[in-house]
Short mmCIF file of C-alpha atoms in Angstrom, two decimals:
data_model
loop_
_atom_site.label_atom_id
_atom_site.label_comp_id
_atom_site.label_asym_id
_atom_site.label_seq_id
_atom_site.Cartn_x
_atom_site.Cartn_y
_atom_site.Cartn_z
CA MET A 88 0.01 0.00 -0.01
CA SER A 89 1.23 3.49 -0.86
CA LEU A 90 -0.19 6.23 1.38
CA VAL A 91 0.46 9.81 0.34
CA VAL A 92 0.05 12.64 2.81
CA THR A 93 0.15 16.11 1.21
CA GLY A 94 0.93 19.22 3.29
CA ALA A 95 3.20 16.94 5.35
CA THR A 96 5.53 19.72 6.28
CA GLY A 97 2.74 21.48 8.17
CA HIS A 98 1.89 20.75 11.81
CA LEU A 99 -1.07 18.49 11.08
CA GLY A 100 0.42 16.67 8.14
CA ARG A 101 3.57 15.69 10.00
CA LEU A 102 1.51 14.41 12.90
CA VAL A 103 -0.47 12.22 10.45
CA VAL A 104 2.76 10.75 9.08
CA GLU A 105 3.95 10.01 12.62
CA SER A 106 0.63 8.42 13.52
CA LEU A 107 0.67 6.14 10.45
CA LEU A 108 4.11 4.92 11.47
CA ALA A 109 3.00 4.51 15.10
CA ARG A 110 0.10 2.33 13.83
CA GLY A 111 2.58 0.00 12.19
CA VAL A 112 2.53 1.17 8.58
CA PRO A 113 5.99 0.37 7.11
CA ALA A 114 7.87 3.64 6.41
CA ASP A 115 8.47 2.63 2.77
CA GLN A 116 4.75 2.68 2.21
CA VAL A 117 4.32 6.34 3.33
CA VAL A 118 4.98 9.28 1.05
CA ALA A 119 5.23 12.73 2.68
CA VAL A 120 4.62 15.64 0.33
CA GLY A 121 5.35 19.31 1.15
CA ARG A 122 7.13 22.43 0.05
CA ASP A 123 9.50 23.11 2.96
CA GLU A 124 12.72 21.31 2.08
CA GLU A 125 14.15 21.44 5.61
CA ARG A 126 11.03 19.88 7.09
CA LEU A 127 10.92 17.33 4.24
CA ALA A 128 14.45 16.28 5.16
CA ALA A 129 13.31 15.74 8.72
CA LEU A 130 10.47 13.54 7.52
CA ALA A 131 12.87 11.58 5.34
CA ASP A 132 14.88 10.89 8.49
CA LEU A 133 11.79 8.90 9.72
CA GLY A 134 12.35 6.54 6.81
CA VAL A 135 9.40 7.72 4.65
CA THR A 136 9.66 8.88 1.06
CA ALA A 137 9.77 12.65 0.92
CA ARG A 138 8.64 14.47 -2.22
CA ARG A 139 8.63 18.23 -2.76
CA ALA A 140 5.54 19.75 -4.31
CA ASP A 141 3.70 23.02 -4.03
CA TYR A 142 -0.09 22.92 -4.46
CA ASP A 143 0.31 25.64 -7.14
CA ASP A 144 2.51 23.30 -9.32
CA PRO A 145 0.27 20.71 -11.01
CA ALA A 146 3.21 18.79 -12.51
CA ALA A 147 4.99 18.46 -9.20
CA VAL A 148 1.75 17.44 -7.46
CA ALA A 149 1.07 14.78 -10.16
CA ALA A 150 4.59 13.40 -9.73
CA ALA A 151 4.17 13.38 -5.91
CA VAL A 152 0.97 11.29 -5.96
CA GLU A 153 1.97 8.95 -8.81
CA GLY A 154 1.54 5.33 -7.76
CA ALA A 155 -0.53 6.21 -4.71
CA GLU A 156 -3.31 3.93 -3.49
CA LYS A 157 -4.64 6.41 -0.94
CA VAL A 158 -4.09 10.12 -0.63
CA LEU A 159 -4.76 12.47 2.27
CA LEU A 160 -5.25 16.00 1.01
CA VAL A 161 -4.45 18.26 3.94
CA SER A 162 -6.15 21.59 3.22
CA GLY A 163 -3.82 24.40 2.24
CA SER A 164 -3.11 27.47 4.35
CA GLU A 165 -3.51 30.21 1.77
CA VAL A 166 -7.07 31.41 2.22
CA GLY A 167 -8.54 32.56 -1.08
CA GLN A 168 -6.34 30.29 -3.15
CA ARG A 169 -7.11 26.91 -1.67
CA ALA A 170 -9.98 25.81 -3.88
CA ALA A 171 -7.84 26.14 -7.02
CA GLN A 172 -4.83 24.58 -5.30
CA HIS A 173 -6.86 21.60 -4.09
CA LEU A 174 -8.08 20.99 -7.60
CA ASN A 175 -4.53 20.29 -8.65
CA VAL A 176 -4.37 17.49 -6.10
CA ILE A 177 -7.82 16.15 -7.01
CA ASP A 178 -6.84 16.04 -10.72
CA ALA A 179 -3.57 14.31 -9.88
CA ALA A 180 -5.43 11.77 -7.74
CA VAL A 181 -7.86 11.02 -10.56
CA ALA A 182 -4.96 10.56 -13.00
CA ALA A 183 -3.26 8.21 -10.48
CA GLY A 184 -6.48 6.20 -10.04
CA VAL A 185 -6.27 6.30 -6.26
CA GLN A 186 -8.53 4.03 -4.26
CA LEU A 187 -9.32 6.71 -1.67
CA LEU A 188 -8.96 10.48 -1.46
CA ALA A 189 -9.39 11.80 2.04
CA TYR A 190 -9.66 15.55 2.74
CA THR A 191 -9.38 17.61 5.89
CA SER A 192 -12.42 19.89 5.83
CA ILE A 193 -14.50 21.96 8.26
CA PRO A 194 -17.64 21.02 10.31
CA HIS A 195 -20.91 21.10 8.40
CA ALA A 196 -19.01 22.25 5.31
CA ASP A 197 -22.10 21.77 3.11
CA THR A 198 -24.20 24.18 5.16
CA SER A 199 -21.81 26.33 7.19
CA ARG A 200 -21.97 30.14 6.75
CA LEU A 201 -18.39 30.58 7.96
CA VAL A 202 -16.10 32.54 5.55
CA LEU A 203 -13.60 29.74 5.84
CA ALA A 204 -16.21 27.12 4.84
CA ALA A 205 -16.64 28.34 1.23
CA GLU A 206 -13.35 26.87 -0.06
CA HIS A 207 -13.85 23.67 1.88
CA ARG A 208 -17.29 23.29 0.40
CA ALA A 209 -15.97 23.89 -3.13
CA THR A 210 -13.26 21.28 -2.53
CA GLU A 211 -15.73 18.73 -1.22
CA GLU A 212 -17.95 19.31 -4.27
CA ALA A 213 -14.97 18.91 -6.59
CA ILE A 214 -13.93 15.66 -4.92
CA ALA A 215 -17.48 14.26 -5.12
CA ALA A 216 -17.70 15.26 -8.79
CA SER A 217 -14.37 13.48 -9.51
CA GLY A 218 -15.95 10.10 -8.90
CA LEU A 219 -13.14 9.02 -6.63
CA PRO A 220 -13.92 7.05 -3.45
CA HIS A 221 -13.52 9.64 -0.73
CA THR A 222 -13.89 10.59 2.87
CA PHE A 223 -14.28 14.06 4.31
CA LEU A 224 -12.63 14.56 7.69
CA ARG A 225 -14.45 17.67 8.92
CA ASN A 226 -12.20 18.89 11.70
CA SER A 227 -13.51 21.41 14.20
CA TRP A 228 -11.20 24.01 15.76
CA TYR A 229 -7.83 22.99 17.20
CA LEU A 230 -7.53 23.24 20.97
CA GLU A 231 -4.19 24.89 20.22
CA ASN A 232 -6.16 27.91 18.94
CA TYR A 233 -6.96 28.49 22.60
CA THR A 234 -4.01 27.01 24.51
CA GLY A 235 -1.70 29.07 22.32
CA GLN A 236 -3.25 32.18 23.85
CA LEU A 237 -2.95 31.00 27.43
CA ALA A 238 -0.31 33.58 28.38
CA THR A 239 -2.52 36.40 27.03
CA TYR A 240 -5.54 35.08 28.97
CA LEU A 241 -3.48 34.99 32.19
CA GLU A 242 -1.93 38.36 31.64
CA HIS A 243 -5.22 40.20 31.01
CA GLY A 244 -7.46 38.01 33.10
CA THR A 245 -9.90 37.57 30.26
CA VAL A 246 -10.82 35.53 27.22
CA LEU A 247 -12.07 37.98 24.61
CA GLY A 248 -14.49 36.78 21.98
CA SER A 249 -17.71 37.20 20.03
CA ALA A 250 -19.12 33.69 20.47
CA GLY A 251 -21.84 34.34 23.06
CA ASP A 252 -22.95 31.05 24.53
CA GLY A 253 -22.03 28.99 21.45
CA LYS A 254 -20.14 25.76 21.87
CA VAL A 255 -17.00 24.62 20.03
CA SER A 256 -16.01 20.93 19.73
CA ALA A 257 -12.30 21.60 19.67
CA ALA A 258 -9.69 18.87 19.81
CA THR A 259 -5.89 18.74 19.62
CA ARG A 260 -4.03 18.50 16.33
CA ALA A 261 -2.62 15.22 17.46
CA ASP A 262 -6.12 13.77 17.95
CA PHE A 263 -7.25 14.98 14.54
CA ALA A 264 -4.06 13.59 12.99
CA GLU A 265 -4.55 10.21 14.68
CA ALA A 266 -8.11 10.12 13.46
CA ALA A 267 -7.01 10.87 9.88
CA ALA A 268 -4.46 8.09 10.04
CA ALA A 269 -7.08 5.67 11.37
CA ALA A 270 -9.50 6.58 8.57
CA LEU A 271 -6.88 6.06 5.90
CA LEU A 272 -6.26 2.54 7.16
CA LEU A 273 -9.91 1.53 7.15
CA ASP A 274 -11.11 -0.63 4.26
CA GLU A 275 -14.33 1.32 3.96
CA PRO A 276 -14.27 4.62 5.84
CA LYS A 277 -17.41 6.75 6.10
CA GLU A 278 -17.95 9.37 3.44
CA VAL A 279 -18.23 12.12 6.08
CA TYR A 280 -16.79 12.38 9.58
CA GLU A 281 -17.84 15.34 11.74
CA LEU A 282 -14.90 15.46 14.09
CA GLY A 283 -14.55 17.18 17.40
CA GLY A 284 -14.00 16.73 21.11
CA ALA A 285 -16.13 17.55 24.08
CA ALA A 286 -17.85 20.84 23.41
CA PHE A 287 -17.36 23.94 25.53
CA THR A 288 -18.31 27.66 25.49
CA LEU A 289 -15.77 30.39 25.83
CA THR A 290 -17.13 30.98 29.34
CA ASP A 291 -16.25 27.30 30.00
CA LEU A 292 -12.84 27.94 28.54
CA ALA A 293 -12.21 30.81 30.95
CA ALA A 294 -13.47 28.74 33.89
CA THR A 295 -11.19 25.82 32.93
CA VAL A 296 -8.16 28.12 32.64
CA THR A 297 -8.99 29.47 36.09
CA GLU A 298 -9.38 25.96 37.53
CA VAL A 299 -6.19 24.58 36.01
CA THR A 300 -3.90 27.57 36.59
CA GLY A 301 -5.34 29.07 39.75
CA THR A 302 -5.43 32.50 38.09
CA PRO A 303 -8.89 34.08 37.78
CA VAL A 304 -9.92 34.51 34.13
CA ILE A 305 -13.30 35.56 32.84
CA TYR A 306 -14.93 35.55 29.41
CA THR A 307 -15.77 38.96 27.92
CA ASP A 308 -18.12 38.96 24.96
CA VAL A 309 -17.82 41.82 22.45
CA PRO A 310 -19.23 42.60 19.00
CA ALA A 311 -17.27 41.00 16.18
CA GLU A 312 -16.27 44.45 14.84
CA GLU A 313 -14.69 45.31 18.21
CA LEU A 314 -12.93 41.94 18.40
CA THR A 315 -11.46 42.54 14.92
CA LYS A 316 -10.15 45.95 16.02
CA VAL A 317 -8.56 44.48 19.16
CA LEU A 318 -6.83 41.77 17.15
CA VAL A 319 -5.57 44.28 14.57
CA GLY A 320 -4.27 46.36 17.47
CA ALA A 321 -2.45 43.30 18.70
CA GLY A 322 -0.62 43.07 15.41
CA LEU A 323 -2.77 40.73 13.28
CA PRO A 324 -3.46 41.60 9.66
CA GLU A 325 -6.98 42.97 9.30
CA GLN A 326 -8.18 40.21 6.93
CA TYR A 327 -6.92 37.47 9.30
CA ALA A 328 -8.44 39.23 12.31
CA ALA A 329 -11.79 39.44 10.47
CA VAL A 330 -11.66 35.72 9.74
CA ILE A 331 -11.05 34.93 13.43
CA ALA A 332 -13.99 37.14 14.46
CA ASP A 333 -16.18 35.45 11.81
CA GLY A 334 -15.16 32.15 13.32
CA ASP A 335 -16.57 33.26 16.68
CA LEU A 336 -19.86 34.25 14.95
CA GLY A 337 -20.00 30.73 13.49
CA LEU A 338 -19.29 29.32 16.92
CA ALA A 339 -22.23 31.36 18.25
CA ARG A 340 -24.45 29.82 15.55
CA GLY A 341 -23.38 26.32 16.49
CA GLU A 342 -21.43 25.66 13.30
CA LEU A 343 -18.38 24.33 15.12
CA HIS A 344 -20.32 22.08 17.48
CA VAL A 345 -20.38 18.35 16.55
CA ASP A 346 -20.97 15.08 18.39
CA THR A 347 -17.88 13.34 19.76
CA ALA A 348 -18.84 9.98 18.36
CA ASP A 349 -16.92 10.17 15.04
CA LEU A 350 -13.67 11.30 16.59
CA GLU A 351 -13.81 8.93 19.51
CA GLY A 352 -14.80 6.09 17.14
CA LEU A 353 -11.64 6.66 15.03
CA LEU A 354 -9.39 7.17 18.02
CA GLY A 355 -10.86 4.26 20.03
CA ARG A 356 -10.73 6.49 23.13
CA PRO A 357 -11.98 9.81 24.38
CA ALA A 358 -10.46 12.92 22.82
CA THR A 359 -7.91 14.91 24.83
CA SER A 360 -9.80 17.16 27.24
CA LEU A 361 -9.52 20.97 27.35
CA ALA A 362 -8.08 20.76 30.87
CA ASP A 363 -5.41 18.29 29.85
CA ALA A 364 -4.52 20.39 26.83
CA ILE A 365 -4.04 23.42 29.06
CA ARG A 366 -1.88 21.39 31.51
CA ALA A 367 0.28 20.28 28.60
CA VAL A 368 1.41 23.79 27.86
CA LEU A 369 2.00 24.96 31.40
#
């Protein structure tokens, strides 16, 4: 079996490669594809085949997936360009005649009003139209989106957001990566997995930070426009800040809330808890 993981030089992709190896897949059956040569070299040190390809280079992508039986398309990071970039991988997978094309998407991609959902929806539609056997791994937010801001929460004593009482089914990158590896190794994975851990509100997040660290932190809800301005003031590009604020609005609408069954089913265990994720970065 030849398993190709694209975007393997990113955080999630590398974790998928490592999880495949941990599950006993021989290294010579794993192909790691990415554009960062230094990170590709580090992946090659694991014994896997490393191939350089940029999603914008159809010829390189085609060469990277040649001979593949299964391909995991890890969604690109360049918002606004991803739908076209993903098409290059889909076309290459069709030409290679792969037995399964898996794609890391977003919760409720077919109905979500999130700005980020549009390219995921377009990609899912293109994969479905390709006729390839496929599975959509609709990952909710990473817990790292929140634990990465722990120092800021503690410094200011607040979690700032625009999510109201909406719940997010966040999970760690490692859990999502392990789930992707598990799905790739199934003979007949489901067509759609809505993936997420135990759901929490941002008020719950603040309470958990308080409980784990012993430092009082509260949740402060503000309009999305104000959140965008605060994030820009903190140094984020305006477009990126607006996408984050839009994510909170989607969270408020319930668009990042999924049942835990799909993720736990692939993992064979409960997902990493918010409290444990916070402890891991202290």
